[in-house]
Coordinates of C-alpha atoms and ligand atoms in Angstrom, one line a residue:
M956 CA 23.5 36.6 25.0
S957 CA 23.9 34.2 22.6
L958 CA 27.8 33.3 21.7
Q959 CA 26.4 32.3 17.9
T960 CA 26.4 34.7 15.1
R961 CA 24.2 32.9 13.0
K962 CA 20.9 32.5 13.5
I963 CA 18.1 29.8 12.3
A964 CA 14.5 30.0 12.7
L965 CA 12.2 27.1 13.2
V966 CA 8.5 27.8 12.4
G967 CA 7.0 24.9 14.2
G968 CA 8.5 23.4 17.2
G969 CA 6.5 19.9 17.4
Q970 CA 8.2 16.5 16.4
I971 CA 10.7 17.9 13.6
G972 CA 10.9 21.2 14.6
T973 CA 12.7 19.8 18.2
A974 CA 14.4 17.2 16.4
L975 CA 16.0 19.9 14.2
A976 CA 16.9 22.3 17.4
L977 CA 18.4 19.1 18.6
M978 CA 20.3 18.5 15.5
I979 CA 21.2 22.1 15.3
T980 CA 22.7 22.1 18.8
Q981 CA 24.9 19.1 18.3
K982 CA 26.8 20.6 15.4
D983 CA 27.1 24.0 17.2
H984 CA 25.5 25.8 13.8
A985 CA 23.5 28.7 14.9
E986 CA 21.6 30.4 17.4
V987 CA 17.8 29.0 17.3
V988 CA 14.5 30.5 17.6
I989 CA 11.3 28.5 17.4
V990 CA 8.2 30.2 16.7
D991 CA 5.1 28.3 17.4
L992 CA 1.4 29.1 18.6
P993 CA 1.0 30.9 22.2
E994 CA -0.6 27.7 23.9
A995 CA 2.6 25.7 22.6
V996 CA 5.3 28.1 23.7
D997 CA 5.8 26.6 27.3
P998 CA 6.4 22.7 26.2
I999 CA 8.4 23.9 23.6
K1000 CA 10.5 26.1 26.2
G1001 CA 10.8 23.0 28.5
K1002 CA 12.2 20.9 25.6
A1003 CA 14.4 24.0 24.6
L1004 CA 15.9 23.9 28.1
D1005 CA 16.5 20.2 27.9
I1006 CA 18.1 20.5 24.5
M1007 CA 20.5 23.2 26.0
A1008 CA 21.3 21.0 28.8
L1009 CA 23.4 19.2 26.5
R1010 CA 25.8 22.0 26.3
P1011 CA 28.1 20.9 28.9
H1012 CA 28.2 17.1 27.6
A1013 CA 28.7 18.2 24.3
G1014 CA 30.9 21.2 24.2
V1015 CA 28.6 23.4 22.2
D1016 CA 27.2 26.9 23.0
V1017 CA 23.5 27.1 21.5
E1018 CA 21.1 29.4 22.4
I1019 CA 17.2 28.0 21.9
T1020 CA 14.4 30.5 22.5
A1021 CA 10.9 29.9 22.3
T1022 CA 8.4 32.3 21.3
S1023 CA 5.1 33.1 19.4
D1024 CA 6.4 36.7 18.5
Y1025 CA 7.4 36.6 15.0
S1026 CA 9.6 39.6 15.3
K1027 CA 12.3 37.4 17.3
I1028 CA 13.2 35.7 13.6
A1029 CA 14.8 39.0 12.5
D1030 CA 18.1 38.5 10.7
A1031 CA 17.5 34.6 10.5
E1032 CA 20.0 33.4 8.0
V1033 CA 17.7 30.4 7.5
V1034 CA 13.8 29.8 8.3
I1035 CA 12.6 26.2 8.5
V1036 CA 8.9 25.9 8.6
T1037 CA 7.4 22.5 9.8
A1038 CA 4.2 24.6 11.2
G1039 CA 1.0 22.8 10.8
I1040 CA -0.6 19.3 11.3
P1041 CA 1.0 16.1 10.3
R1042 CA -1.0 12.9 9.2
K1043 CA -2.4 10.1 11.3
A1044 CA -2.9 6.7 10.4
G1045 CA -4.9 6.5 7.2
M1046 CA -4.7 9.8 6.1
S1047 CA -2.7 11.0 3.1
R1048 CA -0.6 14.0 2.6
N1049 CA -3.0 15.3 0.5
D1050 CA -5.7 15.3 3.4
L1051 CA -3.6 17.9 5.2
L1052 CA -4.2 20.4 2.4
E1053 CA -6.7 22.8 3.6
I1054 CA -5.7 23.1 7.1
N1055 CA -2.2 23.5 6.2
L1056 CA -3.0 25.9 3.4
G1057 CA -4.4 28.4 6.1
V1058 CA -1.2 27.8 8.4
I1059 CA 1.5 28.4 5.7
E1060 CA -0.5 31.6 4.4
S1061 CA 0.2 33.4 7.7
V1062 CA 3.6 31.9 8.3
A1063 CA 4.5 33.1 4.9
K1064 CA 3.1 36.8 5.3
E1065 CA 4.9 36.7 9.0
V1066 CA 8.3 35.4 7.7
A1067 CA 8.2 38.1 4.5
T1068 CA 7.8 40.9 7.1
H1069 CA 10.4 39.7 9.6
A1070 CA 13.0 37.8 7.7
P1071 CA 12.8 38.9 4.2
N1072 CA 16.4 37.8 3.4
A1073 CA 16.2 34.0 4.7
F1074 CA 16.5 30.8 2.7
V1075 CA 13.0 29.1 3.4
V1076 CA 13.1 25.4 3.9
L1077 CA 9.6 23.7 4.2
S1078 CA 8.5 20.2 5.4
T1079 CA 4.7 21.0 6.0
N1080 CA 2.4 18.7 3.9
P1081 CA 1.7 18.1 1.3
V1082 CA 5.0 20.0 0.6
D1083 CA 5.0 20.9 -3.1
T1084 CA 1.7 22.5 -2.6
M1085 CA 3.0 24.3 0.5
C1086 CA 6.1 25.6 -1.2
Q1087 CA 3.9 27.0 -3.9
A1088 CA 1.7 28.6 -1.5
F1089 CA 4.7 30.1 0.8
Q1090 CA 6.1 31.6 -2.4
R1091 CA 2.9 33.2 -3.6
H1092 CA 2.1 34.8 -0.2
S1093 CA 5.5 35.6 0.8
G1094 CA 6.6 37.1 -2.7
F1095 CA 10.1 35.6 -2.0
P1096 CA 12.3 34.9 -5.0
K1097 CA 12.0 30.9 -6.4
N1098 CA 15.6 30.5 -5.2
R1099 CA 14.9 30.8 -1.8
V1100 CA 12.0 28.5 -1.3
I1101 CA 12.4 24.8 -1.2
G1102 CA 10.6 22.0 0.0
L1103 CA 11.7 18.7 1.6
S1104 CA 11.0 15.7 -0.7
G1105 CA 13.9 13.9 -2.6
A1106 CA 16.3 14.3 0.1
L1107 CA 14.1 12.2 2.4
D1108 CA 13.0 10.0 -0.1
S1109 CA 16.0 9.4 -1.8
G1110 CA 17.4 8.9 1.9
R1111 CA 14.8 6.1 2.3
F1112 CA 15.5 4.3 -1.1
R1113 CA 19.3 4.3 -0.3
L1114 CA 18.6 2.8 3.1
F1115 CA 16.4 -0.2 1.6
I1116 CA 19.0 -1.1 -1.1
A1117 CA 21.5 -0.9 1.5
M1118 CA 19.5 -3.4 3.9
E1119 CA 18.9 -5.3 1.0
T1120 CA 22.4 -5.6 -0.5
G1121 CA 23.9 -5.7 2.9
F1122 CA 26.4 -2.7 1.6
S1123 CA 26.6 0.4 3.8
A1124 CA 23.9 3.3 2.8
K1125 CA 26.8 5.5 2.2
D1126 CA 27.8 3.7 -0.8
V1127 CA 24.2 4.0 -2.4
S1128 CA 23.6 6.6 -4.4
C1129 CA 20.3 7.3 -6.1
M1130 CA 17.4 9.6 -6.7
V1131 CA 13.6 10.1 -6.2
M1132 CA 11.9 12.5 -8.4
G1133 CA 8.5 14.0 -8.6
G1134 CA 5.7 15.1 -5.7
H1135 CA 6.2 14.1 -2.3
G1136 CA 3.6 11.5 -2.2
P1137 CA 2.6 7.9 -3.5
S1138 CA 3.4 8.5 -6.8
M1139 CA 7.0 9.9 -6.4
I1140 CA 9.6 8.3 -8.8
P1141 CA 12.2 6.3 -7.6
L1142 CA 14.9 6.1 -10.3
T1143 CA 16.0 2.8 -10.3
R1144 CA 17.7 3.0 -13.7
T1145 CA 20.2 5.1 -12.1
A1146 CA 21.0 3.7 -8.7
T1147 CA 24.3 2.4 -7.6
V1148 CA 26.1 1.1 -4.6
G1149 CA 29.7 2.0 -5.1
G1150 CA 29.0 2.5 -8.8
I1151 CA 28.0 -0.6 -9.4
P1152 CA 24.3 -0.8 -11.1
I1153 CA 21.7 -2.0 -8.6
Q1154 CA 20.4 -4.3 -11.5
T1155 CA 23.5 -6.5 -11.2
L1156 CA 23.2 -6.8 -7.2
L1157 CA 19.3 -7.5 -6.9
S1158 CA 16.5 -8.9 -8.8
D1159 CA 13.9 -7.1 -10.7
E1160 CA 11.1 -8.6 -8.3
K1161 CA 13.5 -7.4 -5.2
I1162 CA 14.1 -4.0 -7.1
E1163 CA 10.4 -3.3 -7.4
E1164 CA 9.8 -4.4 -3.8
I1165 CA 12.4 -1.6 -2.7
V1166 CA 10.4 0.8 -5.0
E1167 CA 7.1 0.3 -3.6
R1168 CA 8.5 0.4 0.2
T1169 CA 10.1 3.9 -0.7
R1170 CA 7.1 5.4 -1.9
H1171 CA 5.2 4.0 1.2
A1172 CA 7.7 4.5 3.8
G1173 CA 6.2 7.7 5.1
T1174 CA 2.8 5.6 5.7
E1175 CA 4.7 2.5 7.2
I1176 CA 6.0 4.6 9.7
V1177 CA 2.8 6.6 10.5
Q1178 CA 0.7 3.1 11.1
L1179 CA 3.6 1.8 13.2
M1180 CA 3.9 4.9 15.4
G1181 CA 0.2 5.3 15.6
Q1182 CA 0.8 8.6 16.5
G1183 CA 2.6 11.4 14.8
S1184 CA 4.6 10.4 11.6
A1185 CA 8.3 10.6 10.8
Y1186 CA 10.5 13.5 12.2
I1187 CA 14.1 12.2 12.8
S1188 CA 14.5 11.3 9.1
P1189 CA 12.8 14.5 7.9
A1190 CA 15.0 16.5 10.5
S1191 CA 18.2 14.6 9.3
A1192 CA 17.2 15.1 5.4
I1193 CA 16.3 19.1 6.3
M1194 CA 19.9 19.4 7.5
E1195 CA 21.4 18.4 4.6
M1196 CA 19.8 20.9 2.7
V1197 CA 20.4 23.5 5.3
E1198 CA 24.1 22.8 5.5
A1199 CA 24.6 23.0 2.0
Y1200 CA 23.4 26.5 1.9
L1201 CA 24.9 27.6 5.0
Y1202 CA 28.4 26.1 3.8
N1203 CA 28.0 26.4 0.1
K1204 CA 28.5 23.0 -0.6
K1205 CA 27.0 23.0 -4.3
R1206 CA 25.2 19.7 -2.9
L1207 CA 23.0 18.1 -5.9
I1208 CA 20.0 17.0 -3.9
A1209 CA 16.4 16.4 -5.5
S1210 CA 13.7 18.9 -3.6
S1211 CA 10.8 20.5 -4.2
V1212 CA 11.5 23.3 -6.1
R1213 CA 9.6 25.7 -8.6
C1214 CA 10.1 24.8 -12.4
D1215 CA 9.5 27.1 -15.1
G1216 CA 9.9 25.6 -18.2
E1217 CA 12.3 22.9 -16.7
Y1218 CA 11.2 19.2 -17.8
G1219 CA 8.2 20.6 -19.5
I1220 CA 6.7 21.9 -16.1
N1221 CA 5.8 25.7 -15.6
D1222 CA 4.9 27.7 -12.6
C1223 CA 4.9 24.5 -10.2
F1224 CA 7.0 23.4 -7.3
I1225 CA 7.7 19.6 -8.1
G1226 CA 10.7 17.4 -7.0
V1227 CA 13.4 17.7 -9.5
P1228 CA 17.5 17.5 -9.0
C1229 CA 18.9 21.0 -8.2
V1230 CA 22.0 22.5 -6.6
I1231 CA 21.9 24.0 -3.2
G1232 CA 24.6 26.4 -2.4
A1233 CA 24.9 29.8 -1.1
G1234 CA 22.7 31.2 -3.4
G1235 CA 20.0 28.9 -2.3
V1236 CA 18.4 27.1 -5.2
E1237 CA 21.2 27.9 -7.8
K1238 CA 20.5 25.6 -10.6
I1239 CA 17.9 23.0 -11.8
V1240 CA 19.6 20.1 -13.2
E1241 CA 17.8 18.7 -16.1
M1242 CA 18.6 15.0 -17.1
E1243 CA 17.3 12.8 -19.9
L1244 CA 14.5 10.8 -18.9
T1245 CA 12.9 7.5 -20.1
A1246 CA 9.2 7.7 -21.8
S1247 CA 8.2 6.1 -18.6
E1248 CA 9.7 8.2 -16.1
Q1249 CA 8.1 11.4 -18.2
S1250 CA 5.0 10.0 -18.0
Q1251 CA 5.2 9.4 -14.4
L1252 CA 6.8 12.9 -13.8
K1253 CA 3.7 14.3 -15.9
T1254 CA 1.0 12.7 -14.0
N1255 CA 2.8 13.7 -10.8
Y1256 CA 2.6 17.5 -12.3
Q1257 CA -1.0 17.0 -13.3
S1258 CA -2.3 16.1 -10.1
L1259 CA -0.2 19.1 -8.2
L1260 CA -1.7 21.5 -10.8
E1261 CA -5.3 20.3 -9.0
N1262 CA -3.9 21.4 -5.5
I1263 CA -2.8 24.6 -6.5
K1264 CA -6.3 25.3 -7.7
Q1265 CA -7.2 25.4 -3.8
I1266 CA -4.5 28.0 -2.9
Ligands
LIG1299 N1 2.0 28.8 13.6 C1 3.1 28.4 14.1 N2 3.1 27.1 14.5 C2 2.1 26.4 14.3 C3 0.8 26.7 13.8 C4 1.0 28.1 13.2 N3 0.0 28.8 12.4 N4 0.0 25.8 13.3 C5 0.4 24.6 13.8 N5 1.7 25.1 14.4 C6 2.8 24.0 15.2 C7 2.1 23.1 16.2 O1 1.6 23.9 17.3 C8 3.1 22.0 16.4 O2 4.0 22.4 17.3 O3 3.2 23.4 14.5 C9 3.6 22.3 14.9 C10 3.7 20.9 14.2 O4 4.4 19.8 14.8 P1 3.8 18.3 14.8 O5 2.2 18.2 15.2 O6 4.9 17.5 16.0 O7 4.0 17.9 13.3 P2 5.5 17.4 12.7 O8 5.5 15.9 13.2 O9 6.8 18.2 13.5 O10 5.2 17.8 11.4 C11 5.1 19.0 10.7 O11 6.3 18.3 8.5 O12 6.3 16.2 7.5 C12 5.7 17.2 7.6 O13 3.3 16.0 7.5 C13 4.4 16.8 8.4 O14 3.0 18.7 8.2 C14 3.7 18.2 9.0 C15 4.9 18.9 9.3

């Protein structure tokens, strides 16, 4: 029997799923149920046992179950969906569209049946379109469906600014908006270190290099790893979003959320700044954009509309 009173369900127990199970365990947040395909369950049980063996060292009591039976996710407060395939070297996130749309359709129906009140965070790529498909097939309200984009992309943007300036990443504040793909929009105009604009710390050329590295950081990792895609930073970024919900933190984190009029975008999930608290996606924050930022966002929106046609 679990000593935990809350439950987090992970749909997909691959690289990101097991990294999440580890992070949830280390913080003693909740009981974890991992749902995956029947043939994947035994290896995941092995990883779960390995993680649970942390209990005596970390002084935590987390129970992790691996199953292919969706009824076990009943009462989960949070469902994190990473099910699907990741990209390989040479693939874009959009190359995963067709296969992962099929996965998300089946997952959405199961989650709607077994955990209809959960807050759902998706990382399956291309994430903006997967959120759209999940919401459509589950019928969930838009405040309870959110995709990992800005938390991860802004995190990488912060890291690269920290690496170039030599200051702590903790003191870097910045945001990445738009679709979670190579045309994402790292906002250099508002980026600061400890409140100091980065333009006073770095040359224009260096800032442009950082922007490009941020846009392609996922690809850089895929190419270096040779197998699979990034999983530690996605899992950490998801944890920030989940903790914001569980502990009503009112975090302002750019994420893939459904816009209905905000930023001139309609009926489309795209990365925009939003407030995450106990109410899920509590608010989309509309900030003034420059003409260039607006036009980049419009281009992102138009390409997402093309993807949506395939749902
Ligand atoms: N139902 C449940 N689980 C599934 C299904 C399904 N229909 N289809 C695939 N899975 C499982 C796989 O068996 C695997 O365990 O999803 C898991 C995916 O894990 P990985 O292949 O290791 O992928 P990961 O690196 O975790 O990335 C997951 O997140 O960031 C995105 O692009 C990434 O789309 C990818 C997703």
